[in-house]
């Protein structure tokens, strides 16, 4: 292989820094290095720019290696739009500036690369943050080799130094794996795209403690998967738990610092006075076969968020076949987008203990033999008027039951919760579509003729719930049906779905309205349900069990 003299020193330095022997046989991978001009060509990189990755343009990109030390840097030279190939592709996350290249062949070996865009750079410049062989090459010093699972390393105990979970290793969770201690020895855990984390038994779980972060940014083609040992049934492992410092309720009025303990594992605390607390980034992450009953009615969920703050990003996350709830928020202010909750044993989306967050684009599908509820919303079971009062502001939910009479309710609003619900679909649940329980829930809502604004539902569809559509009880403060019908845009009628997507002639495609208030969290859309139309399948590809 010939090299131009003027770039010999650069190539040699790059080889030294990365530990590679460079060659020109790199055309079979997603990216290739050309030593003749010291450049990298990415054959196909998806670059989303809208609400999701659906329809994202794909480019062929060329970058120049401009710096070797202290980190390798590359500058964008050219990007040309191409037809999207049905092959492995790189991915650029335009929100967080991360580029993932699943494979670059160098010296006859494949390497995985993660790069980070340098803020404010023009032309765009990227810094290599991770480069390692795709093939397993051993366990790092913070994890021991698994004795019974090939190419796997064991996580156990408490970690108090920053670490990265790379995608060349299967990571096995042994017991309680804690990232950081409670508001001390705080760390950041980085999880690469295409990484698999597996529990081995029921009480194996991952806890990101107060003060620590997990930055887990996957891609649509290469999600981060957290799953059980067999990947067959709910309850194979404990799941993912985050504890944060955002406000919760349940304390005596006037308490300066309201903290709570996790119902399933009371040794772990959560809550605080930091509404914008940041517990990290969780994007394109699929959690499967999790949940564990520690004691009767005290369970680990699939994805448990306790006092998690609004500085945390949760976007494109799935909970599949959890033994208890899919997503459950115990207080906090965390906001969530693009969620998929499929076949969880209890509720798809659950809040209590003063959660005052927001959510948009959520798809819930119940178990074939009937889960509990699409949404179960509480303020506090021990004090229905405890403050801050739970208030979920949510839009664009699609919730599908299975039409089995033993199944649960679409939405249950109870124990004093508030909620503002927009642009949502509830269909085919075995019991009711909408249930409102408890005097405190009715009391703060007002009446259908004069709603207070704390408990509302607008521009939403209910359809084909087996027992009845609403739990109308004459002795309650008002009838749920009157409450639903008194608000604008609500329809008791067929949403015309094909599976979970709207049909071509579905009324959902134009029946929605933007969430009032111009909140920047919410996309201003005019459709009802989690999906804009029959082609807007943002859930496909990085999840399982959609149908």
C-alpha positions as MATLAB code, in Angstrom:
seq = 'XXXXXXXXXXXXXXXXXXXXXXXXXXXXXXXXXXXXXXXXXXXXXXXXXXXXXXXXXXXXXXXXXXXXXXXXXXXXXXXXXXXXXXXXXXXXXXXXXXXXXXXXXXXXXXXXXXXXXXXXXXXXXXXXXXXXXXXXXXXXXXXXXXXXXXXXXXXXXXXXXXXXXXXXXXXXXXXXXXXXXXXXXXXXXXXXXXXXXXXXXXXXXXXXXXXXXXXXXXXXXXXXXXXXXXXXXXXXXXXXXXXXXXXXXXXXXXXXXXXXXXXXXXXXXXXXXXXXXXXXXXXXXXXXXXXXXXXXXXXXXXXXXXXXXXXXXXXXXXXXXXXXXXXXXXXXXXXXXXXXXXXXXXXXXXXXXXXXXXXXXXXXXXXXXXXXXXXXXXXXXXXXXXXXXXXXXXXXXXXXXXXXXXXXXXXXXXXXXXXXXXXXXXXXXXXXXXXXXXXXXXXXXXXXXXXXXXXXXXXXXXXXXXXXXXXXXXXXXXXXXXXXXXXXXXXXXXXXXXXXXXXXXXXXXXXXXXXXXXXXXXXXXXXXXXXXXXXXXXXXXXXXXXX';
ca = [
       0.000    0.000    0.000;
       1.521    3.281   -1.057;
       1.169    6.460    0.991;
       1.955   10.031    0.073;
       4.957   11.236    2.075;
       3.180   14.330    3.351;
       0.526   12.302    5.187;
       2.761    9.495    6.458;
       3.215   11.108    9.855;
      -0.513   11.768   10.268;
      -1.451    8.208    9.392;
       1.179    6.844   11.727;
      -0.112    9.043   14.534;
      -3.699    7.978   13.895;
      -2.623    4.347   13.980;
      -0.823    4.920   17.257;
      -3.726    6.697   18.914;
      -6.383    4.236   17.821;
      -4.242    1.143   17.982;
      -5.055    0.252   14.394;
      -3.109   -0.780   11.345;
      -4.736    1.126    8.522;
      -5.369   -0.364    5.117;
      -7.547    0.388    2.123;
      -9.808   -2.706    2.322;
     -12.616   -0.815    4.054;
     -15.282   -0.686    1.376;
     -17.532   -3.441    2.822;
     -18.392   -1.588    6.057;
     -20.582    1.434    6.759;
     -17.497    3.654    6.681;
     -13.995    3.501    5.211;
     -10.686    5.273    5.767;
      -8.613    6.493    2.812;
      -4.958    7.041    3.785;
      -4.220    8.730    0.451;
      -6.034   11.896    1.483;
      -6.510   11.178    5.203;
     -10.308   11.066    4.907;
     -13.213    8.950    6.123;
     -16.216    8.212    3.910;
     -19.510    7.161    5.477;
     -21.459    5.295    2.816;
     -24.883    5.994    4.385;
     -25.837    8.113    7.387;
     -29.420    8.921    8.406;
     -29.973   12.514    9.532;
     -33.400   13.047   11.162;
     -34.619   16.624   11.382;
     -38.340   16.383   12.174;
     -40.480   14.914   14.951;
     -38.914   11.486   14.540;
     -36.640    9.405   12.335;
     -39.502    8.476    9.964;
     -38.637    9.676    6.474;
     -35.243   10.988    7.569;
     -32.946   11.758    4.624;
     -29.831    9.683    4.098;
     -26.463   11.026    2.985;
     -23.105    9.840    1.783;
     -20.603   11.910    3.757;
     -16.887   12.555    3.501;
     -14.834   13.865    6.422;
     -11.200   14.875    6.788;
      -9.107   13.781    9.762;
      -7.864   17.135   11.103;
      -6.502   16.344   14.549;
      -5.001   13.342   16.286;
      -4.363   14.452   19.851;
      -5.709   14.755   22.472;
      -8.712   13.312   20.594;
      -9.209   12.436   16.958;
     -11.261   15.102   15.166;
     -12.886   14.999   11.744;
     -14.272   17.893    9.701;
     -17.167   17.465    7.302;
     -16.057   18.005    3.695;
     -19.128   16.988    1.742;
     -22.563   15.382    2.171;
     -24.628   14.150   -0.763;
     -28.219   12.950   -0.480;
     -28.805    9.344   -1.540;
     -31.655    6.836   -1.652;
     -31.888    5.019    1.675;
     -30.231    1.604    1.287;
     -31.730   -1.429    3.007;
     -28.476   -2.051    4.847;
     -26.712   -1.068    8.040;
     -26.346    2.714    8.270;
     -24.709    5.308   10.464;
     -26.958    7.670   12.404;
     -26.657   11.335   13.361;
     -28.681   12.416   16.396;
     -29.454   16.031   15.609;
     -30.618   16.763   19.169;
     -27.511   15.590   21.010;
     -24.973   15.798   18.177;
     -23.943   12.151   18.382;
     -22.846   10.168   15.331;
     -22.810    6.373   15.574;
     -20.924    4.370   12.948;
     -21.672    0.686   13.591;
     -18.651   -0.534   11.640;
     -15.589    0.798    9.912;
     -13.254   -1.824    8.477;
      -9.597   -1.054    9.062;
      -6.735   -3.460    8.651;
      -9.124   -6.348    8.067;
     -11.009   -5.728   11.333;
     -14.328   -4.045   12.068;
     -14.489   -1.222   14.609;
     -17.411    0.607   16.180;
     -17.179    4.399   16.400;
     -19.063    7.056   18.358;
     -18.391   10.716   17.553;
     -19.667   13.915   19.128;
     -20.276   17.114   17.203;
     -18.159   20.026   18.421;
     -20.653   22.740   19.456;
     -20.626   25.807   17.217;
     -18.243   24.286   14.683;
     -18.478   25.501   11.074;
     -17.776   23.479    9.001;
     -19.184   20.746   11.214;
     -16.479   19.037   13.219;
     -16.780   15.794   15.141;
     -14.660   14.409   17.966;
     -14.201   10.642   18.366;
     -15.366    9.658   21.854;
     -15.257    5.889   21.462;
     -13.476    3.520   19.083;
     -13.144   -0.212   19.721;
     -13.342   -3.520   17.867;
     -16.816   -4.786   17.058;
     -15.703   -8.235   18.201;
     -15.486   -9.011   21.913;
     -11.939   -8.606   23.215;
     -12.310   -8.978   26.979;
     -13.840   -7.321   30.042;
     -12.784   -3.918   31.397;
     -11.345   -3.576   34.872;
     -14.701   -2.639   36.446;
     -16.447   -5.887   35.406;
     -15.511   -9.542   35.751;
     -15.882  -12.111   32.950;
     -19.025  -14.245   33.016;
     -18.271  -17.901   33.563;
     -21.374  -19.283   31.850;
     -22.213  -16.761   29.107;
     -19.757  -16.189   26.243;
     -18.581  -12.673   25.411;
     -20.231  -11.307   28.554;
     -19.108   -9.278   31.568;
     -20.791   -9.031   34.963;
     -21.970   -5.788   36.590;
     -22.472   -5.965   40.343;
     -22.474   -3.719   43.396;
     -22.031    0.052   43.456;
     -20.026    2.043   40.918;
     -18.537    5.395   41.930;
     -16.435    6.280   38.873;
     -17.582    7.207   35.373;
     -17.785    4.240   33.032;
     -18.888    3.278   29.519;
     -20.862    0.166   28.589;
     -19.662   -0.666   25.089;
     -21.592   -2.610   22.463;
     -19.006   -5.359   21.965;
     -19.957   -6.846   25.334;
     -23.138   -8.411   26.703;
     -23.504   -6.866   30.177;
     -24.975   -9.142   32.852;
     -26.707   -7.549   35.854;
     -26.046   -9.371   39.125;
     -28.226   -8.274   42.027;
     -28.672   -4.569   42.675;
     -26.363   -2.626   40.343;
     -26.124    0.947   41.628;
     -24.656    3.824   39.668;
     -23.434    6.290   42.282;
     -24.480    6.495   45.898;
     -27.404    8.585   47.074;
     -26.410   12.170   46.170;
     -22.731   11.393   46.615;
     -20.004    9.639   44.636;
     -22.095   10.652   41.619;
     -21.114    9.337   38.206;
     -22.130    9.368   34.552;
     -22.663    6.024   32.849;
     -22.448    6.114   29.058;
     -24.206    3.318   27.163;
     -23.351    2.957   23.480;
     -25.887    2.257   20.728;
     -26.462   -1.452   20.062;
     -25.562   -2.407   23.645;
     -27.379   -5.282   25.359;
     -27.811   -5.409   29.152;
     -29.306   -8.591   30.621;
     -30.608   -9.424   34.065;
     -30.312  -12.981   35.235;
     -33.069  -13.321   37.855;
     -35.969  -11.431   39.395;
     -34.141   -9.117   41.796;
     -31.434   -8.134   39.344;
     -32.008   -4.469   38.561;
     -30.196   -1.278   37.587;
     -30.597    1.855   39.744;
     -29.322    5.278   38.722;
     -29.092    6.973   42.102;
     -29.873   10.589   42.932;
     -27.110   12.826   41.580;
     -25.897   10.368   38.941;
     -26.737   10.080   35.239;
     -27.038    7.474   32.542;
     -26.534    8.708   28.988;
     -27.970    5.904   26.879;
     -28.463    7.107   23.293;
     -29.326    4.355   20.851;
     -30.484    4.658   17.245;
     -33.530    3.308   15.345;
     -31.408    0.558   13.785;
     -29.274   -0.007   16.865;
     -31.354    0.469   20.022;
     -30.074   -0.185   23.510;
     -31.772   -3.323   24.816;
     -32.255   -4.215   28.480;
     -33.753   -7.662   28.816;
     -33.994  -10.936   30.731;
     -31.943  -14.106   30.415;
     -34.467  -16.076   28.346;
     -36.316  -13.176   26.700;
     -39.578  -15.105   26.866;
     -41.775  -13.897   29.743;
     -42.444  -11.064   32.155;
     -40.547  -10.982   35.437;
     -37.237  -12.453   34.281;
     -35.333   -9.571   35.905;
     -35.997   -6.406   37.895;
     -35.789   -3.596   35.348;
     -34.484   -0.024   35.254;
     -34.958    2.394   38.158;
     -34.026    6.080   38.257;
     -34.041    8.114   41.472;
     -33.960   11.890   41.199;
     -34.089   15.095   43.232;
     -37.314   16.587   41.812;
     -40.301   17.387   44.066;
     -42.661   14.688   45.338;
     -45.650   14.752   47.673;
     -46.738   12.774   50.711;
     -44.911   14.789   53.377;
     -46.390   16.908   56.158;
     -47.292   20.398   54.941;
     -44.365   22.756   55.409;
     -41.674   20.059   55.203;
     -38.567   21.798   53.846;
     -37.264   18.762   51.942;
     -39.840   16.150   50.996;
     -38.245   12.761   50.346;
     -39.806    9.355   49.938;
     -38.597    5.764   49.921;
     -39.270    3.326   47.099;
     -42.255    1.119   47.990;
     -40.591   -2.068   46.725;
     -37.103   -1.344   48.101;
     -37.375    1.131   51.006;
     -33.612    1.453   51.423;
     -33.565    3.737   48.367;
     -34.700    7.368   48.643;
     -35.984    9.807   46.060;
     -37.332   13.338   45.786;
     -35.999   16.821   46.529;
     -36.282   20.490   45.644;
     -34.782   20.514   42.133;
     -37.545   20.466   39.498;
     -35.054   20.540   36.602;
     -32.881   17.765   38.013;
     -31.046   15.825   35.301;
     -30.702   12.037   35.511;
     -29.404   11.643   31.961;
     -30.608   10.683   28.479;
     -32.604    7.554   27.604;
     -33.246    7.398   23.868;
     -34.018    4.461   21.608;
     -34.015    2.089   24.548;
     -36.124   -1.071   24.779;
     -36.678   -2.682   28.195;
     -38.078   -6.187   28.009;
     -39.358   -8.977   30.307;
     -38.706   -6.983   33.481;
     -40.592   -6.395   36.740;
     -40.557   -8.355   39.982;
     -42.944   -8.620   42.944;
     -40.799   -8.044   46.025;
     -43.853   -8.241   48.304;
     -47.599   -8.312   47.530;
     -48.521   -5.054   45.727;
     -44.922   -3.819   45.978;
     -43.150   -4.407   42.708;
     -40.287   -3.407   40.540;
     -41.712   -2.094   37.291;
     -40.252   -2.247   33.821;
     -39.096    1.401   33.943;
     -39.487    3.116   37.316;
     -38.923    6.877   37.632;
     -38.855    8.232   41.204;
     -38.591   11.986   41.667;
     -36.991   12.310   38.234;
     -36.577   15.888   37.031;
     -37.395   17.731   33.832;
     -33.702   17.991   32.904;
     -33.832   14.279   32.077;
     -34.542   13.202   28.486;
     -36.724   10.146   27.844;
     -37.547    9.785   24.155;
     -38.183    6.646   22.099;
     -38.410    4.190   24.990;
     -40.221    0.869   25.171;
     -41.456   -1.327   28.008;
     -42.406   -4.791   26.768;
     -43.943   -7.562   28.878;
     -43.189   -6.095   32.278;
     -44.576   -8.057   35.218;
     -46.120   -4.926   36.737;
     -46.420   -1.487   35.106;
     -44.636   -0.348   31.994;
     -43.696    3.274   32.751;
     -44.377    4.479   36.292;
     -43.611    7.903   37.708;
     -43.450    8.394   41.459;
     -43.582   12.172   41.679;
     -41.059   14.308   39.847;
     -41.323   16.517   36.793;
     -39.877   14.297   34.074;
     -41.243   14.700   30.533;
     -41.504   11.844   28.052;
     -41.958   11.413   24.292;
     -42.372    8.504   21.877;
     -43.151    5.725   24.339;
     -44.251    2.183   23.572;
     -45.825    0.059   26.320;
     -46.729   -3.402   25.041;
     -48.264   -6.327   26.913;
     -47.316   -5.237   30.420;
     -49.114   -7.168   33.133;
     -50.508   -4.137   34.959;
     -50.740   -0.588   33.571;
     -49.032    0.839   30.520;
     -48.519    4.359   31.921;
     -48.851    5.055   35.646;
     -48.316    8.099   37.837;
     -48.615    8.994   41.519;
     -46.897   10.842   44.428;
     -47.154   14.249   42.723;
     -45.912   13.727   39.171;
     -46.381   17.011   37.289;
     -44.746   16.147   33.984;
     -45.770   15.984   30.333;
     -45.927   13.261   27.706;
     -46.594   13.144   23.959;
     -46.804   10.262   21.463;
     -47.477    7.185   23.581;
     -48.697    3.821   22.311;
     -50.143    1.325   24.811;
     -51.194   -2.215   23.876;
     -52.519   -4.577   26.540;
     -51.856   -8.271   27.050;
     -53.831  -10.722   24.887;
     -55.684  -11.895   28.038;
     -56.145   -8.368   29.374;
     -53.806   -6.083   31.324;
     -55.098   -3.683   33.931;
     -55.281   -0.160   32.486;
     -53.847    1.940   29.703;
     -53.311    4.790   32.180;
     -53.639    4.616   35.954;
     -53.339    8.101   37.431;
     -53.182    8.809   41.180;
     -52.267   11.740   43.329;
     -51.440    9.956   46.597;
     -53.263    6.924   47.974;
     -52.609    8.018   51.574;
     -53.598   11.646   51.072;
     -55.753   12.422   48.077;
     -55.144   16.178   48.361;
     -51.422   15.996   49.097;
     -49.388   18.701   47.364;
     -47.945   19.137   44.833;
     -50.978   17.471   43.289;
     -50.215   15.025   40.504;
     -51.032   16.567   37.149;
     -50.036   14.881   33.929;
     -50.366   17.022   30.824;
     -50.487   14.466   28.049;
     -51.252   14.417   24.341;
     -51.370   11.982   21.427;
     -51.874    8.681   23.199;
     -53.135    5.586   21.383;
     -54.386    2.949   23.849;
     -55.631   -0.413   22.564;
     -57.246   -3.118   24.625;
     -57.948   -6.599   23.339;
     -61.733   -6.607   23.706;
     -61.660   -9.244   26.456;
     -64.229   -8.569   29.175;
     -61.747   -9.481   31.908;
     -59.481   -6.662   30.755;
     -59.057   -3.343   32.495;
     -59.958    0.281   31.836;
     -58.564    2.653   29.254;
     -57.944    5.515   31.686;
     -58.467    5.536   35.456;
     -58.246    8.955   37.131;
     -58.397    8.615   40.901;
     -57.135    9.501   44.384;
     -57.262   13.234   43.731;
     -55.129   13.418   40.595;
     -55.388   16.249   38.102;
     -54.809   15.761   34.368;
     -55.078   17.574   31.053;
     -55.555   15.057   28.245;
     -55.506   15.980   24.562;
     -55.681   14.277   21.162;
     -55.916   10.720   22.453;
     -57.585    7.431   21.478;
     -59.011    4.787   23.816;
     -60.433    1.684   22.197;
     -61.414   -1.915   22.854;
     -60.794   -2.158   26.602;
     -62.588   -4.908   28.482;
     -64.084   -2.707   31.150;
     -64.602    1.040   30.605;
     -62.867    3.539   28.380;
     -62.775    6.227   31.094;
     -63.201    5.863   34.845;
     -63.038    8.642   37.437;
     -62.916    7.595   41.084;
     -62.806    9.215   44.531;
     -64.414   12.383   45.849;
     -61.173   14.378   45.813;
     -60.775   13.790   42.069;
     -64.253   15.113   41.362;
     -63.983   17.982   43.831;
     -61.090   19.872   42.224;
     -62.411   19.267   38.681;
     -65.464   21.498   38.968;
     -68.562   20.429   37.034;
     -69.183   19.704   33.343;
     -70.916   23.086   33.092;
     -68.048   24.886   34.809;
     -64.769   22.952   34.752;
     -61.914   24.301   36.840;
     -59.335   23.315   34.207;
     -57.492   20.869   36.465;
     -59.153   17.736   35.029;
     -59.885   17.971   31.312;
     -59.962   15.939   28.118;
     -60.249   17.426   24.633;
     -60.172   16.303   20.992;
     -60.149   12.628   21.910;
     -61.881    9.445   20.764;
     -63.366    6.606   22.826;
     -64.704    3.448   21.199;
     -65.865   -0.113   21.778;
     -65.065   -0.621   25.453;
     -66.830   -3.826   26.406;
     -68.580   -3.250   29.741;
     -69.440    0.391   29.103;
     -67.775    3.491   27.760;
     -67.871    5.530   30.991;
     -68.196    4.561   34.661;
     -71.233    6.749   35.222;
     -72.312    6.547   38.868;
     -75.363    8.604   39.783;
     -74.128    9.310   43.322;
     -70.849   10.872   42.145;
     -70.515   14.638   41.738;
     -71.105   14.344   38.002;
     -71.374   11.736   35.275;
     -68.168   10.929   33.425;
     -70.099   10.880   30.163;
     -71.309   14.434   30.791;
     -67.758   15.524   31.590;
     -66.444   13.977   28.355;
     -69.187   15.341   26.116;
     -69.026   18.865   27.563;
     -65.478   19.397   26.275;
     -64.526   20.387   22.728;
     -63.659   17.885   20.031;
     -64.416   14.707   21.965;
     -66.000   11.857   19.977;
     -67.587    8.596   20.992;
     -67.013    6.810   17.695;
     -64.816    4.589   15.541;
     -61.234    5.909   15.239;
     -60.732    3.675   12.187;
     -57.434    2.061   13.080;
     -55.599   -0.619   11.164;
     -53.742   -2.272   13.996;
     -52.221    0.661   15.838;
     -51.985    3.033   12.854;
     -54.778    5.183   11.398;
     -56.324    3.933    8.190;
     -56.028    6.081    5.094;
     -59.562    7.415    5.675;
     -59.347    7.692    9.476;
     -60.818   10.861   11.026;
     -57.895   10.914   13.456;
     -55.581   12.354   10.820;
     -57.109   15.838   11.033;
     -59.188   15.812   14.234;
     -56.553   17.090   16.647;
     -55.492   20.518   17.794;
     -52.218   21.816   19.269;
     -51.948   21.609   23.048;
     -52.967   25.029   24.420;
     -50.376   27.347   25.919;
     -47.543   27.157   23.380;
     -45.493   24.904   25.640;
     -42.246   24.205   23.730;
     -42.272   20.580   24.875;
     -45.320   19.773   22.758;
     -45.153   19.550   18.991;
     -48.048   21.527   17.518;
     -49.862   18.798   15.564;
     -53.377   18.429   14.197;
     -53.848   14.678   14.534;
     -55.309   12.459   17.254;
     -53.387    9.488   18.603;
     -49.724    8.594   18.690;
     -49.268    8.341   14.909;
     -49.993   11.039   12.324;
     -51.057    8.688    9.533;
     -50.627    5.207    8.096;
     -46.990    5.951    7.191;
     -45.903    7.555   10.475;
     -44.678    4.356   12.118;
     -42.006    5.770   14.440;
     -42.360    2.712   16.710;
     -41.271    0.194   14.109;
     -37.759   -1.224   13.957;
     -36.376   -0.558   17.440;
     -39.167   -2.309   19.380;
     -40.836   -5.716   19.678;
     -44.454   -6.835   20.076;
     -46.218   -3.928   18.390;
     -49.128   -5.937   16.955;
];
